[in-house]
Tab-separated table of C-alpha atoms and ligand atoms in Angstrom:
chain	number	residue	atom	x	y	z
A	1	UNK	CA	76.979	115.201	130.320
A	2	UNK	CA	78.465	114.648	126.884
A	3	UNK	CA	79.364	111.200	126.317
A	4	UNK	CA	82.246	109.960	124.758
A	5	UNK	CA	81.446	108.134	121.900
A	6	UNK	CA	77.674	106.592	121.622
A	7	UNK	CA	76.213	104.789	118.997
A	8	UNK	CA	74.060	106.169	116.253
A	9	UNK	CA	71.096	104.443	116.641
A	10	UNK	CA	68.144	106.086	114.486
A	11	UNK	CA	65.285	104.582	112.831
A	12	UNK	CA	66.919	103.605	109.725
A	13	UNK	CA	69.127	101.051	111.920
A	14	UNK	CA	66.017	100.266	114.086
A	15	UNK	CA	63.580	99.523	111.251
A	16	UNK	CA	66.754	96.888	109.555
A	17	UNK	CA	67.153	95.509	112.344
A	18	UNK	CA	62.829	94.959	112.962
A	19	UNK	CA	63.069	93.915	109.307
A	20	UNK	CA	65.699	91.387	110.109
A	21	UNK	CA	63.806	90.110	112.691
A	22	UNK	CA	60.601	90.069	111.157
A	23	UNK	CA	62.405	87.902	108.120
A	24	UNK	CA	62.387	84.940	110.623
A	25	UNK	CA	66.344	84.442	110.069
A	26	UNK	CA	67.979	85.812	112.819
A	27	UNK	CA	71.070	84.059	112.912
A	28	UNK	CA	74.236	83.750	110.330
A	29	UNK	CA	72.417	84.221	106.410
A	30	UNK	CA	71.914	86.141	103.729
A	31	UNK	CA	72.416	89.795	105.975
A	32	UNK	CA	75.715	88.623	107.203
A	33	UNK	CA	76.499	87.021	103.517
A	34	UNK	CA	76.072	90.758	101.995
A	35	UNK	CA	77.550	92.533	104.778
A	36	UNK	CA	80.709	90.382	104.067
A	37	UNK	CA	80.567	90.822	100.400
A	38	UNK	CA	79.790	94.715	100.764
A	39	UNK	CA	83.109	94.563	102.954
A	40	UNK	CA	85.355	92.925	100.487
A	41	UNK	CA	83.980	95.821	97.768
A	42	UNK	CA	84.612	98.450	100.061
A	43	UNK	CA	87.998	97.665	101.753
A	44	UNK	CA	89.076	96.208	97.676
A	45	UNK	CA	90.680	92.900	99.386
A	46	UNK	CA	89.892	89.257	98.440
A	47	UNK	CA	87.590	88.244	100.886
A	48	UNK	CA	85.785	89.102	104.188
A	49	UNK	CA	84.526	87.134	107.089
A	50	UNK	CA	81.972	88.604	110.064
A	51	UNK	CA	82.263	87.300	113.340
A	52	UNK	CA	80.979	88.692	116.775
A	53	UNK	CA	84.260	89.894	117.845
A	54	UNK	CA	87.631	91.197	116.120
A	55	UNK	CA	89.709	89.553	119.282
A	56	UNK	CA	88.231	86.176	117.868
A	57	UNK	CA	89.011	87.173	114.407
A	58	UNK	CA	92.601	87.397	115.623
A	59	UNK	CA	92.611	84.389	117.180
A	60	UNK	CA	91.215	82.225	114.907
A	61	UNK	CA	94.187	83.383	112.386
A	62	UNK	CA	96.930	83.207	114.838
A	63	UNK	CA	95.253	79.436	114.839
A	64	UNK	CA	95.021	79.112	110.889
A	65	UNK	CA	99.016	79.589	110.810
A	66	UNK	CA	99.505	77.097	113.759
A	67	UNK	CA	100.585	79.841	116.373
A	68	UNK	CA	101.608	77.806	119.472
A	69	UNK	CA	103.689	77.547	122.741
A	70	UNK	CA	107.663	78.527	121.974
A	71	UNK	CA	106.091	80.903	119.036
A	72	UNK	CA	106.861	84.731	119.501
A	73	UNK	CA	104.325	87.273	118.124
A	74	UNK	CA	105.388	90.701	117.557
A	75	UNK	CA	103.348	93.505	118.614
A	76	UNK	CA	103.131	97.509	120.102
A	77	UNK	CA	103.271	98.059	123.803
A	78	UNK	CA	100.500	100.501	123.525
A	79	UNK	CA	97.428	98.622	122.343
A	80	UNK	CA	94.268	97.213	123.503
A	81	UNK	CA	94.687	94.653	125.315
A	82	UNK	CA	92.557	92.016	123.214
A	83	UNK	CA	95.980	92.166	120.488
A	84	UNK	CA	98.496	90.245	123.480
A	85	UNK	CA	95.391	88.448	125.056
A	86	UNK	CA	94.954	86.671	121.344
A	87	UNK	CA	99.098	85.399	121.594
A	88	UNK	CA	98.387	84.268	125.293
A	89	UNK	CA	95.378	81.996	124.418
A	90	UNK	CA	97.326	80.165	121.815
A	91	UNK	CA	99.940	79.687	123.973
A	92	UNK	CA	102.562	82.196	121.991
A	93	UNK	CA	104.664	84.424	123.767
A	94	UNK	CA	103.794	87.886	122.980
A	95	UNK	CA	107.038	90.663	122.110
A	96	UNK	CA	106.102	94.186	122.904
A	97	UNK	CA	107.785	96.434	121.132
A	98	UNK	CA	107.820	100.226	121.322
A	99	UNK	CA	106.068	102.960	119.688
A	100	UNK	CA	106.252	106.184	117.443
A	101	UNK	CA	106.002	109.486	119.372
A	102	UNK	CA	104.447	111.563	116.364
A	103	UNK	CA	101.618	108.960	114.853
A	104	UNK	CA	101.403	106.278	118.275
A	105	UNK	CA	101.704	103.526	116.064
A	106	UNK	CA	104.643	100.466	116.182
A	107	UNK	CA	108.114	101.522	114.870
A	108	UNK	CA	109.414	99.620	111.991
A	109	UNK	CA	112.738	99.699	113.306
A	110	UNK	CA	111.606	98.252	116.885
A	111	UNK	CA	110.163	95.182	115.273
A	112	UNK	CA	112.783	94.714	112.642
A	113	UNK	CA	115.193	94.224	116.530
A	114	UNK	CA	112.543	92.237	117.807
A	115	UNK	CA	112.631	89.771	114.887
A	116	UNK	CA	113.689	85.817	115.908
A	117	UNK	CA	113.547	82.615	114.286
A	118	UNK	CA	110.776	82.141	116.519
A	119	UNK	CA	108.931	85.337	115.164
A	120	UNK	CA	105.711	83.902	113.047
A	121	UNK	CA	103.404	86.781	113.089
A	122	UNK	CA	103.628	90.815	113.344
A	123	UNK	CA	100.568	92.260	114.413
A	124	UNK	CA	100.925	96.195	113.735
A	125	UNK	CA	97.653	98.268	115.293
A	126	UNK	CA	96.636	101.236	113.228
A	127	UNK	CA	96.207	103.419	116.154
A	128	UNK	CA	93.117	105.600	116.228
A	129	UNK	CA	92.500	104.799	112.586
A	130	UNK	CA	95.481	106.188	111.047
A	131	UNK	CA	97.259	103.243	109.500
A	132	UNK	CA	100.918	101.331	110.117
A	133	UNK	CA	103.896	101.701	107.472
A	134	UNK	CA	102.566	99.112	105.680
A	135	UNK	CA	104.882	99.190	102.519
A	136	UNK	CA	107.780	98.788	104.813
A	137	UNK	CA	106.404	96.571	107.208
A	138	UNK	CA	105.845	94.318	104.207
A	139	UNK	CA	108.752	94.469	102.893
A	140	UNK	CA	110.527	93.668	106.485
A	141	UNK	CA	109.443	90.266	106.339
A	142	UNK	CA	110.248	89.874	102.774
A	143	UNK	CA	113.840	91.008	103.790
A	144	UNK	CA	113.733	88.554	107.278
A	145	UNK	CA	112.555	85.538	104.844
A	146	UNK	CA	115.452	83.734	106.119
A	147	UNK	CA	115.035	83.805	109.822
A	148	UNK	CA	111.471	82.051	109.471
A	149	UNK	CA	111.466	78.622	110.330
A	150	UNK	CA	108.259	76.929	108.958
A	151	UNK	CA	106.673	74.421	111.552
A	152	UNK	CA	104.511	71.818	110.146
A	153	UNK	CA	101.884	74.207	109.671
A	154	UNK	CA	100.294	73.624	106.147
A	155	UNK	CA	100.412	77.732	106.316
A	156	UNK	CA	103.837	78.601	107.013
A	157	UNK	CA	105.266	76.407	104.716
A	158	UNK	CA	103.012	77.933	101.943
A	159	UNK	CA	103.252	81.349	103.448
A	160	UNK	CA	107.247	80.734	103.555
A	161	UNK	CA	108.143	84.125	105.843
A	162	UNK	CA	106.081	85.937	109.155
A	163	UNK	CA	102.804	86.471	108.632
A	164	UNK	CA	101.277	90.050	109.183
A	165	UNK	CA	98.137	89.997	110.886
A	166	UNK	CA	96.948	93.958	110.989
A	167	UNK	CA	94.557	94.440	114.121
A	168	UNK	CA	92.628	97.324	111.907
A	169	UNK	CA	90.253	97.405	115.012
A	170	UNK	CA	89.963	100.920	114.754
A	171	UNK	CA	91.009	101.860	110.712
A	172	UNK	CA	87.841	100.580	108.842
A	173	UNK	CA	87.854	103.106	106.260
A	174	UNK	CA	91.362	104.432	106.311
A	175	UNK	CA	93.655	105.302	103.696
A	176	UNK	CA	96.847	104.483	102.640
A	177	UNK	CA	98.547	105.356	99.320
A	178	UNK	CA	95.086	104.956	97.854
A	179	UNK	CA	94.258	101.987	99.215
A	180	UNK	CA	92.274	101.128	101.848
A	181	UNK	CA	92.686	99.244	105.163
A	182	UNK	CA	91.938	95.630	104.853
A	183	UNK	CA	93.733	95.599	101.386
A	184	UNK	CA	97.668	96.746	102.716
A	185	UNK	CA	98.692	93.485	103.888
A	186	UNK	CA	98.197	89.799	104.294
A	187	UNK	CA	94.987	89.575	106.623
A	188	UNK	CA	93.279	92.592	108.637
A	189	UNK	CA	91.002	92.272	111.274
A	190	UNK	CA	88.458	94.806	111.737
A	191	UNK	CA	86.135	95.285	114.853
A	192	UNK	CA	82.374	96.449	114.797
A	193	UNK	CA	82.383	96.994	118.840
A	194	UNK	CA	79.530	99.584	119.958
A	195	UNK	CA	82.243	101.945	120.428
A	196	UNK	CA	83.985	101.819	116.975
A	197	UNK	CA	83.459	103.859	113.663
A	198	UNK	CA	81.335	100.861	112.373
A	199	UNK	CA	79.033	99.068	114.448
A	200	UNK	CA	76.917	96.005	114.978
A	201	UNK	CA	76.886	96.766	118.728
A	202	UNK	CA	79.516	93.769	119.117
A	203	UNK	CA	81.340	92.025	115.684
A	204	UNK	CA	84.414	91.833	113.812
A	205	UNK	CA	85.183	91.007	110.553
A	206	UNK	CA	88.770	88.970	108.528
A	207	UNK	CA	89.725	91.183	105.538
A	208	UNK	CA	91.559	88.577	103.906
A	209	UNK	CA	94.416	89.865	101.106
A	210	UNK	CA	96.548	86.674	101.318
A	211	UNK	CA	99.371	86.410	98.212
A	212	UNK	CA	99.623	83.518	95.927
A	213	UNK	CA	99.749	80.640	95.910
A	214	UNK	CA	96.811	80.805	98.844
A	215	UNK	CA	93.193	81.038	97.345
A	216	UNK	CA	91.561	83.211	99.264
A	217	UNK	CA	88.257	81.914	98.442
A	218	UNK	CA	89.401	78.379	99.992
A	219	UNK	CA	90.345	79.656	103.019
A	220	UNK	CA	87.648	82.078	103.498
A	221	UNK	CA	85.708	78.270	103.158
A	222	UNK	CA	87.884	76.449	106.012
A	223	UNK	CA	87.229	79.699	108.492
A	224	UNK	CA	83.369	79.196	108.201
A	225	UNK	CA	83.763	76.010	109.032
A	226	UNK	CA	86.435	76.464	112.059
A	227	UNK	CA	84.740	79.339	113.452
A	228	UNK	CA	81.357	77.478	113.448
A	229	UNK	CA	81.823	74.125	115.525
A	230	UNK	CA	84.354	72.697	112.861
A	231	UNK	CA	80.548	71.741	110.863
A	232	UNK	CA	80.793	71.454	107.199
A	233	UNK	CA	77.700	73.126	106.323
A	234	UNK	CA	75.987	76.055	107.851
A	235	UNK	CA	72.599	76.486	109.262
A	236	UNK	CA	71.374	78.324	106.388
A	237	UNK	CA	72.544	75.723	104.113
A	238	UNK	CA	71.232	73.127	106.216
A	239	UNK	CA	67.511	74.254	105.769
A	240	UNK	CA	68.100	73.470	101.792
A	241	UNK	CA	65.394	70.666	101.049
A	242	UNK	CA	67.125	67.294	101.589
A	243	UNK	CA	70.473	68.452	103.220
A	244	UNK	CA	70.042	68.371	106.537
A	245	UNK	CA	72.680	65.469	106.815
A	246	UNK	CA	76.190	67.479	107.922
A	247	UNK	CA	79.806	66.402	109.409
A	248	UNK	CA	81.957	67.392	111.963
A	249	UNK	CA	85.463	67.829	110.659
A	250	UNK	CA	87.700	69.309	113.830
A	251	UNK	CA	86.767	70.856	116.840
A	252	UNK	CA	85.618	74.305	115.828
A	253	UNK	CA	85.169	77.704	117.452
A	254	UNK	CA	81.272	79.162	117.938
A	255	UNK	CA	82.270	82.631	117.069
A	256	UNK	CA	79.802	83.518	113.934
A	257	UNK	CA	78.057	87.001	113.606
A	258	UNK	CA	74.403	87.293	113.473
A	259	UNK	CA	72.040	88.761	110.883
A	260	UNK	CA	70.642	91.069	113.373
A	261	UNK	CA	73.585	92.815	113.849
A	262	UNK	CA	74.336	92.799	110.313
A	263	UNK	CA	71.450	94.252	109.950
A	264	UNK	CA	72.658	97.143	111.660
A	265	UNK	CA	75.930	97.111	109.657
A	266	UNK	CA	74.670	96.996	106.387
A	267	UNK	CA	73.291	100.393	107.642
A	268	UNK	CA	76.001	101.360	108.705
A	269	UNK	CA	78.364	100.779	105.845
A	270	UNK	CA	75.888	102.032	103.090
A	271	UNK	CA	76.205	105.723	105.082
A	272	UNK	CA	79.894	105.460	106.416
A	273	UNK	CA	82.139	107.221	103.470
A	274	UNK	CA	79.749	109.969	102.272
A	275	UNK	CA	78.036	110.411	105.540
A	276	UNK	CA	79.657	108.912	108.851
A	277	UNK	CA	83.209	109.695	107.922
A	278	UNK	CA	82.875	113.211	106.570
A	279	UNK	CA	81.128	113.847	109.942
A	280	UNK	CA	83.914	112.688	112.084
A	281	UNK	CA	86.504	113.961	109.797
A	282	UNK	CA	84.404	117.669	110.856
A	283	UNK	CA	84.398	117.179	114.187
A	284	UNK	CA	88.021	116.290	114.501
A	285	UNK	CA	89.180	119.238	112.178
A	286	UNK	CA	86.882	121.802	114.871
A	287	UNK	CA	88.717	120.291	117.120
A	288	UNK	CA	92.548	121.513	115.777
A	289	UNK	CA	90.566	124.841	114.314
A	290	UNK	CA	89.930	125.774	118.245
A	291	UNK	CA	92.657	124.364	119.863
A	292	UNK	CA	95.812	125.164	117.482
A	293	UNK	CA	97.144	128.139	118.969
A	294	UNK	CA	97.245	126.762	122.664
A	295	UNK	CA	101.633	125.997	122.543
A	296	UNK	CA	100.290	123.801	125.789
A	297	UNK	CA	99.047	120.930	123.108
A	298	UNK	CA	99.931	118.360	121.196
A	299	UNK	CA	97.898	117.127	118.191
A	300	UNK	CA	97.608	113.636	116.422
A	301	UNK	CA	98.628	112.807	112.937
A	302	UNK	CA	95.300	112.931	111.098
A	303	UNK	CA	96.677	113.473	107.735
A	304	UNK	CA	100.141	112.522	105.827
A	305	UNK	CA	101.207	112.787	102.313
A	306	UNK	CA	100.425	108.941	102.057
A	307	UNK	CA	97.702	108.718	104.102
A	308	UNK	CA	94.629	109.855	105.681
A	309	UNK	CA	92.797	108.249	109.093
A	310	UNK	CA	89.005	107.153	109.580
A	311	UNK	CA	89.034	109.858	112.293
A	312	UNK	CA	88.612	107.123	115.236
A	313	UNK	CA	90.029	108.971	117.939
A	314	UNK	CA	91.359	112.429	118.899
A	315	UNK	CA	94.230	111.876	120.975
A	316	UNK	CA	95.315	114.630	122.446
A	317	UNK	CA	98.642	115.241	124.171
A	318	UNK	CA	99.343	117.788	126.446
A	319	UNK	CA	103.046	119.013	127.144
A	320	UNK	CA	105.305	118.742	129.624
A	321	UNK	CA	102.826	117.395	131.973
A	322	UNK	CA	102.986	114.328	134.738
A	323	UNK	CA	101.103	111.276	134.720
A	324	UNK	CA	99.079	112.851	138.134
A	325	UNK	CA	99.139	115.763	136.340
A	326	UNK	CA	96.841	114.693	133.556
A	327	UNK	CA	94.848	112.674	135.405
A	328	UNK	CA	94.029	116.140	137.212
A	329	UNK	CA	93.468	117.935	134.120
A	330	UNK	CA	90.187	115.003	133.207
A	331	UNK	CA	88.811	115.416	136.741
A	332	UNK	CA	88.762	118.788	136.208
A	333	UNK	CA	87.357	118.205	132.449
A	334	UNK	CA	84.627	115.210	133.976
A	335	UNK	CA	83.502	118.012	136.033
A	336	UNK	CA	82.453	120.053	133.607
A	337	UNK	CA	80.742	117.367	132.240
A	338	UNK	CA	82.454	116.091	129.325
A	339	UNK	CA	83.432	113.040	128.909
A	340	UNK	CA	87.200	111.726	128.135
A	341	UNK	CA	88.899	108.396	127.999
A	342	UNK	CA	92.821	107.047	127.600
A	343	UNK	CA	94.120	105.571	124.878
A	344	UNK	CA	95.644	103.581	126.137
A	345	UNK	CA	97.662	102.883	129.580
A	346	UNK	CA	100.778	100.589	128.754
A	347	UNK	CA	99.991	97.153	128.291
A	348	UNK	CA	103.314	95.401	130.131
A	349	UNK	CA	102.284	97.282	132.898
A	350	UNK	CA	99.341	95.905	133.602
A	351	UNK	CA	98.856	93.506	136.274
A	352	UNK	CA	98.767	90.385	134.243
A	353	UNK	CA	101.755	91.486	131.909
A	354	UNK	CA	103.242	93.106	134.936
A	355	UNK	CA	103.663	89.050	136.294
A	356	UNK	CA	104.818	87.640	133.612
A	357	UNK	CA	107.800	90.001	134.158
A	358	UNK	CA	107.119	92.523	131.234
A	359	UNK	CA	107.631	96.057	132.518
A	360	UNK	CA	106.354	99.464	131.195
A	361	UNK	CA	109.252	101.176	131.523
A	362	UNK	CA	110.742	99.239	129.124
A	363	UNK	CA	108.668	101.328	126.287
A	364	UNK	CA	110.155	104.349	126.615
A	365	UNK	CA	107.953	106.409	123.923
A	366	UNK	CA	105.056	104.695	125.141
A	367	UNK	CA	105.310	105.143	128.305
A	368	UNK	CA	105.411	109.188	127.466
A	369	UNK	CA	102.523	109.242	125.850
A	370	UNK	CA	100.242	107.245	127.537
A	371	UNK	CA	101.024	109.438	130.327
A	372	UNK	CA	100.102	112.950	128.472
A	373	UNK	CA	96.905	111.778	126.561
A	374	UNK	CA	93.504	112.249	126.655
A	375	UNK	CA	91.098	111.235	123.687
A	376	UNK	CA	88.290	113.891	122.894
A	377	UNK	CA	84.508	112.898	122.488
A	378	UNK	CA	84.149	112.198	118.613
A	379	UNK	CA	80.411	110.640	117.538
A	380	UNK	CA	78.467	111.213	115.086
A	381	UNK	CA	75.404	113.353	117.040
A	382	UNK	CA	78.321	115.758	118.416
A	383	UNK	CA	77.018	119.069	117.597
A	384	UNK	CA	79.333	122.241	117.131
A	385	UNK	CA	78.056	123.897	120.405
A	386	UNK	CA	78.985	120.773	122.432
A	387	UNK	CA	82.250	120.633	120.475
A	388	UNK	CA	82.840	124.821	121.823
A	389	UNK	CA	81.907	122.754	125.015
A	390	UNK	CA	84.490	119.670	125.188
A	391	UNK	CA	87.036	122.591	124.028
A	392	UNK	CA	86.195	125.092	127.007
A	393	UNK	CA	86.467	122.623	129.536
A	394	UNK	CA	89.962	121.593	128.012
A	395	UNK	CA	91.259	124.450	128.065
A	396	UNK	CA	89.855	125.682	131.288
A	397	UNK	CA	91.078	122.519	132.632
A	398	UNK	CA	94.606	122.696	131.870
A	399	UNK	CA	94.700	126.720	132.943
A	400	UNK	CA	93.701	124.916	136.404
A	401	UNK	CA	96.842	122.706	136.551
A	402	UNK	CA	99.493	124.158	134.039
A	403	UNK	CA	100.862	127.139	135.435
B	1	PLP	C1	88.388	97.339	120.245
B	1	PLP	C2	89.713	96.780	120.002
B	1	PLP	C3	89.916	95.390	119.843
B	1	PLP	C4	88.855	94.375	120.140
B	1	PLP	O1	87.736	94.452	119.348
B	1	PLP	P1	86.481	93.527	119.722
B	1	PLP	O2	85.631	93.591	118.495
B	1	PLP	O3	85.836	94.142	120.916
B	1	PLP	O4	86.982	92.165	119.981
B	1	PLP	C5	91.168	94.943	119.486
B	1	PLP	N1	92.202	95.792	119.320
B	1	PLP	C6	92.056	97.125	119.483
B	1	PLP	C7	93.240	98.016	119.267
B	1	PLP	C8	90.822	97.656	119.859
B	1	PLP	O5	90.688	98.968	120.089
């Protein structure tokens, strides 16, 4: 069976991660300290904090700028669905908006109708690692400046307008008019899950790129102490000769990374752009190479004049087919033992959305092409004869139910 997208585990990871251990500080320290620095000189934003999730990355800023009950966040019908489940715990009220057909990621012109004096954030998802508008997305809440109403959040009254909170979850290392993700907008939230470009086998990380007046620095200081019990010192710190004596200064979140799996991302990162990337970036190009002259497909935006993806996923559409259609076509492709996946089925219409009264149908675009795609195996061990594989079985698969 070809998987869909393992980790690469190999003994360089293995012996960091025995090193780490052997180094008697397993916890939050000096790995996670360099892995956040190495971040923040990769990405070129101001600064980075790890955590074990992105989903608690994103919560912990809808909580920075005060996010509460009456609050609308803004977001795309056809995400994850850790980006609406963030809005929900803070008691927000999340606004899906729909999608475009060609790249899968939110329209501009959606949100910019979606907009309230209730809006406070956006939260854009760079789908499959290619990355959101961001010039105009920034320059939308610029433009809406007067519809913001300020609570008394310290943060909204310095921020003055919506904030945008990227969930990058799947563009660590994507491009956008020469910049990279984690430097396009206000904060970006990146995710290390053991299924994602980067991994620490679970982790996320807050690219912060917040404008003046906010020092970046100073809030990068009040998130270590939020997301770890609301204690003004961490353990590392702690262990200094005579400062064991700490404070409590609000009731804080437990939601720090560990230096084991930053072990295992410091590995990561040092091999992801000449290594990692240009690997996936292969595999996904071998993909269109064989598949372009089927007329039966539909391929993803990999590449633009102002941009270029991570090469995340490989979301593949195929025409004019049914919802039971497609879902025919991957039985037919799981039985020839490859393995696909859906990104992603629409998020109103799932059963908790679905009773709060959102409805798919509502997302038109989405609805389309959640209903034609299929995501292709793309990991770094994929070898070219198991890519000739994954792109027999497609094909034979969709001869089997497309006359
Ligand atoms: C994976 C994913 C997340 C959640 O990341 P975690 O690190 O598992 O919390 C959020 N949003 C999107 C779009 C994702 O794909």
């Amino acid at each position: 069976m070809i998987p869909f997208s393992p980790p690469r585990i190999d003994d360089k990871i293995c012996n960091e991660v025995v090193a780490a251990l052997k180094s008697g500080w397993i916890t939050t320290g000096p790995r996670t300290k360099l892995f956040e620095k190495k971040i923040t000189e990769y990405c070129g934003n101001k600064n980075a904090l790890c955590l074990n999730s992105a989903t608690a990355g994103l919560e912990v800023m809808l909580r920075w700028f005060g996010v509460k009950e009456g609050d609308e966040v803004i977001i795309p019908a056809y995400t994850y669905s850790a980006t609406a489940n963030v809005v929900i715990h803070v008691g927000a009220k999340p606004v899906f908006v729909d999608i475009n057909a060609n790249d899968f990621n939110i329209s501009i012109s959606e949100i910019e109708k979606a907009i309230t004096s209730k809006t406070k954030v956006i939260m854009p998802v760079d789908f499959g690692g290619l990355t959101c508008d961001y010039d105009e997305i920034n320059e939308l809440v610029v433009k809406h400046k007067n519809k913001f109403v300020a609570s008394d959040n310290e943060n909204q009254k310095k921020l003055g307008r919506i904030l945008i909170l990227s969930d990058s979850a799947h563009s660590f290392g994507a491009v956008y008019k020469g910049k990279k993700a984690g430097s396009l907008t206000d904060v970006s939230v990146f995710s290390f899950h053991a299924v994602k470009n980067l991994t620490t086998a679970e982790g996320g990380a807050i690219a912060l790129n917040l404008p003046l007046p906010f020092d970046n620095q100073l809030v990068y200081n009040q998130l270590c102490v939020s997301t770890l019990h609301g204690q003004n010192k961490d353990a590392l710190a702690k262990t200094q000769k005579g400062n064991w004596r700490y404070d409590i200064v609000e009731a804080g979140y437990k939601h720090n990374m560990t230096d084991l799996t930053a072990a295992i991302g410091l590995v990561e990162l040092e091999r992801y752009e000449n290594d990692t990337l240009v690997k996936r970036k292969h595999i996904i190009n071998k993909y269109i190479e064989l598949l372009k002259n089927d007329a039966r497909l539909e391929f993803p935006v990999m590449k633009t004049k102002d941009k270029e993806s991570c090469y995340h996923l490989f979301p593949l559409r195929i025409k004019n087919v049914t919802e039971q259609q497609r879902d025919d076509i991957m039985k037919h492709i799981f039985d020839a033992d490859v393995s696909v996946n859906v990104h992603f089925l629409p998020l109103p219409g799932m059963s908790f959305y679905k009773n709060l009264g959102y409805k798919a149908e509502d997302y038109k675009v989405t609805c389309d092409n959640s209903s034609r795609e299929i995501s292709l195996p793309v990991f770094y061990d994929l070898t070219d004869e198991q890519i000739k594989t994954v792109v027999n079985a497609v094909v034979e698969s969709v001869n089997k139910v497309v006359k």
